[in-house]
Amino acid sequence: QVQLAESGGGLVQAGDSLSLTCVTSERTSNAYTVGWFRQAPGKEREFVAALWRNTGYTYYSDSVKGRFTISRDNAKNTVYLQMNALKPEDTAVYYCAGGGQLILSSIRTASAYNTWGPGTQVTVSS
């Protein structure tokens, strides 16, 4: 029933920063987990970052760790993805995903999430 909507994508140069926003349509339960995934043309959807339930614990893929930061503003029902030091290989459609019945071991697995936003395009030129 929860709907997600991403925004903030755009065209930037390598080394630049960009911030993505994911807004939920309603307040979610304390068990609701929100993650970011991305998919480049011809490639499978891959995990980027996630917030485990409402605990504040964060998880990142090795490719973005140290460059990207996931955060939330509960008052605004919003999750953010701050992306720094962007690289051309970061180019992809970025999706916000959510689910209320995940187990921790599946937090990096796209199929574990049951709600997805429409995606926002991020393009990084070299």
CSV table of C-alpha atoms in Angstrom, one decimal:
chain,number,residue,atom,x,y,z
A,1,GLN,CA,0.0,0.0,0.0
A,2,VAL,CA,3.0,2.3,0.6
A,3,GLN,CA,4.0,4.2,-2.6
A,4,LEU,CA,7.5,5.5,-3.2
A,5,ALA,CA,8.7,8.3,-5.4
A,6,GLU,CA,12.3,9.2,-6.3
A,7,SER,CA,13.6,12.6,-7.4
A,8,GLY,CA,16.9,14.4,-7.7
A,9,GLY,CA,18.6,12.6,-10.7
A,10,GLY,CA,20.4,14.5,-13.3
A,11,LEU,CA,23.5,14.9,-15.5
A,12,VAL,CA,26.8,15.7,-13.7
A,13,GLN,CA,30.5,15.4,-14.3
A,14,ALA,CA,32.9,12.9,-12.7
A,15,GLY,CA,33.8,14.0,-9.2
A,16,ASP,CA,30.6,16.0,-8.7
A,17,SER,CA,27.9,15.4,-6.0
A,18,LEU,CA,24.2,14.7,-6.3
A,19,SER,CA,21.5,14.0,-3.7
A,20,LEU,CA,18.5,11.7,-4.4
A,21,THR,CA,15.2,11.9,-2.4
A,22,CYS,CA,12.7,9.1,-1.8
A,23,VAL,CA,9.4,10.1,-0.4
A,24,THR,CA,6.9,7.6,1.0
A,25,SER,CA,3.2,8.2,0.6
A,26,GLU,CA,2.4,7.5,4.2
A,27,ARG,CA,4.0,6.9,7.6
A,28,THR,CA,5.6,3.4,7.7
A,29,SER,CA,6.0,1.0,10.5
A,30,ASN,CA,9.1,0.6,12.6
A,31,ALA,CA,9.8,-2.6,10.7
A,32,TYR,CA,9.8,-1.0,7.3
A,33,THR,CA,13.2,-1.1,5.5
A,34,VAL,CA,14.1,1.3,2.7
A,35,GLY,CA,16.9,0.7,0.2
A,36,TRP,CA,18.4,2.1,-2.9
A,37,PHE,CA,19.1,0.0,-6.0
A,38,ARG,CA,20.4,1.0,-9.4
A,39,GLN,CA,20.3,-0.5,-12.9
A,40,ALA,CA,22.5,0.4,-15.9
A,41,PRO,CA,21.5,-0.6,-19.5
A,42,GLY,CA,22.2,-4.2,-20.1
A,43,LYS,CA,23.0,-5.0,-16.5
A,44,GLU,CA,21.2,-6.5,-13.6
A,45,ARG,CA,19.7,-4.4,-10.8
A,46,GLU,CA,22.3,-4.0,-8.1
A,47,PHE,CA,22.1,-3.0,-4.4
A,48,VAL,CA,23.4,0.4,-3.4
A,49,ALA,CA,22.5,1.2,0.1
A,50,ALA,CA,19.7,0.6,2.7
A,51,LEU,CA,18.4,1.6,6.1
A,52,TRP,CA,17.5,-1.4,8.2
A,53,ARG,CA,14.0,-1.0,9.6
A,54,ASN,CA,13.8,2.1,11.8
A,55,THR,CA,17.0,1.4,13.6
A,56,GLY,CA,19.3,3.8,11.8
A,57,TYR,CA,21.7,1.0,10.8
A,58,THR,CA,23.0,1.5,7.3
A,59,TYR,CA,24.4,-0.9,4.7
A,60,TYR,CA,26.3,-0.1,1.5
A,61,SER,CA,27.7,-2.0,-1.5
A,62,ASP,CA,31.5,-2.1,-1.7
A,63,SER,CA,31.4,0.1,-4.8
A,64,VAL,CA,29.8,3.1,-3.1
A,65,LYS,CA,31.0,2.7,0.5
A,66,GLY,CA,32.8,5.9,1.6
A,67,ARG,CA,31.2,7.9,-1.2
A,68,PHE,CA,27.5,7.6,-0.7
A,69,THR,CA,25.5,8.2,2.4
A,70,ILE,CA,21.9,7.0,3.1
A,71,SER,CA,19.9,9.0,5.7
A,72,ARG,CA,16.3,9.7,6.6
A,73,ASP,CA,14.0,12.4,7.9
A,74,ASN,CA,11.1,10.6,9.7
A,75,ALA,CA,9.1,13.8,10.1
A,76,LYS,CA,9.0,14.1,6.3
A,77,ASN,CA,8.7,10.4,5.5
A,78,THR,CA,11.7,10.8,3.4
A,79,VAL,CA,14.9,8.9,2.7
A,80,TYR,CA,18.0,10.5,1.1
A,81,LEU,CA,21.0,9.2,-0.8
A,82,GLN,CA,23.9,11.7,-0.8
A,83,MET,CA,26.3,10.7,-3.6
A,84,ASN,CA,29.8,12.3,-3.6
A,85,ALA,CA,32.8,11.8,-5.9
A,86,LEU,CA,30.6,10.4,-8.6
A,87,LYS,CA,32.2,8.2,-11.3
A,88,PRO,CA,31.0,7.3,-14.8
A,89,GLU,CA,30.3,3.8,-13.6
A,90,ASP,CA,27.7,5.2,-11.2
A,91,THR,CA,25.5,6.0,-14.3
A,92,ALA,CA,22.2,4.2,-13.9
A,93,VAL,CA,18.5,4.5,-13.1
A,94,TYR,CA,18.3,4.7,-9.4
A,95,TYR,CA,15.3,3.1,-7.6
A,96,CYS,CA,14.0,3.5,-4.1
A,97,ALA,CA,12.6,0.2,-2.7
A,98,GLY,CA,10.7,-0.7,0.5
A,99,GLY,CA,9.5,-3.7,2.4
A,100,GLY,CA,8.1,-4.5,5.8
A,101,GLN,CA,8.9,-8.2,5.9
A,102,LEU,CA,12.6,-8.4,5.2
A,103,ILE,CA,15.1,-10.4,7.2
A,104,LEU,CA,18.6,-8.8,7.6
A,105,SER,CA,20.3,-11.4,5.4
A,106,SER,CA,18.2,-10.3,2.4
A,107,ILE,CA,18.7,-6.6,2.8
A,108,ARG,CA,21.0,-6.5,-0.3
A,109,THR,CA,18.6,-8.6,-2.4
A,110,ALA,CA,16.2,-6.8,-4.8
A,111,SER,CA,13.6,-9.5,-4.7
A,112,ALA,CA,13.2,-9.1,-0.9
A,113,TYR,CA,11.5,-5.7,-1.4
A,114,ASN,CA,7.9,-5.5,-2.5
A,115,THR,CA,7.4,-1.8,-3.3
A,116,TRP,CA,9.4,0.2,-5.8
A,117,GLY,CA,9.5,3.7,-7.1
A,118,PRO,CA,9.5,4.5,-10.8
A,119,GLY,CA,13.2,5.4,-10.8
A,120,THR,CA,15.3,8.5,-11.5
A,121,GLN,CA,18.2,8.8,-14.0
A,122,VAL,CA,21.7,9.6,-12.9
A,123,THR,CA,24.3,10.2,-15.6
A,124,VAL,CA,27.9,10.9,-14.8
A,125,SER,CA,30.1,12.0,-17.7
A,126,SER,CA,33.9,11.6,-17.7
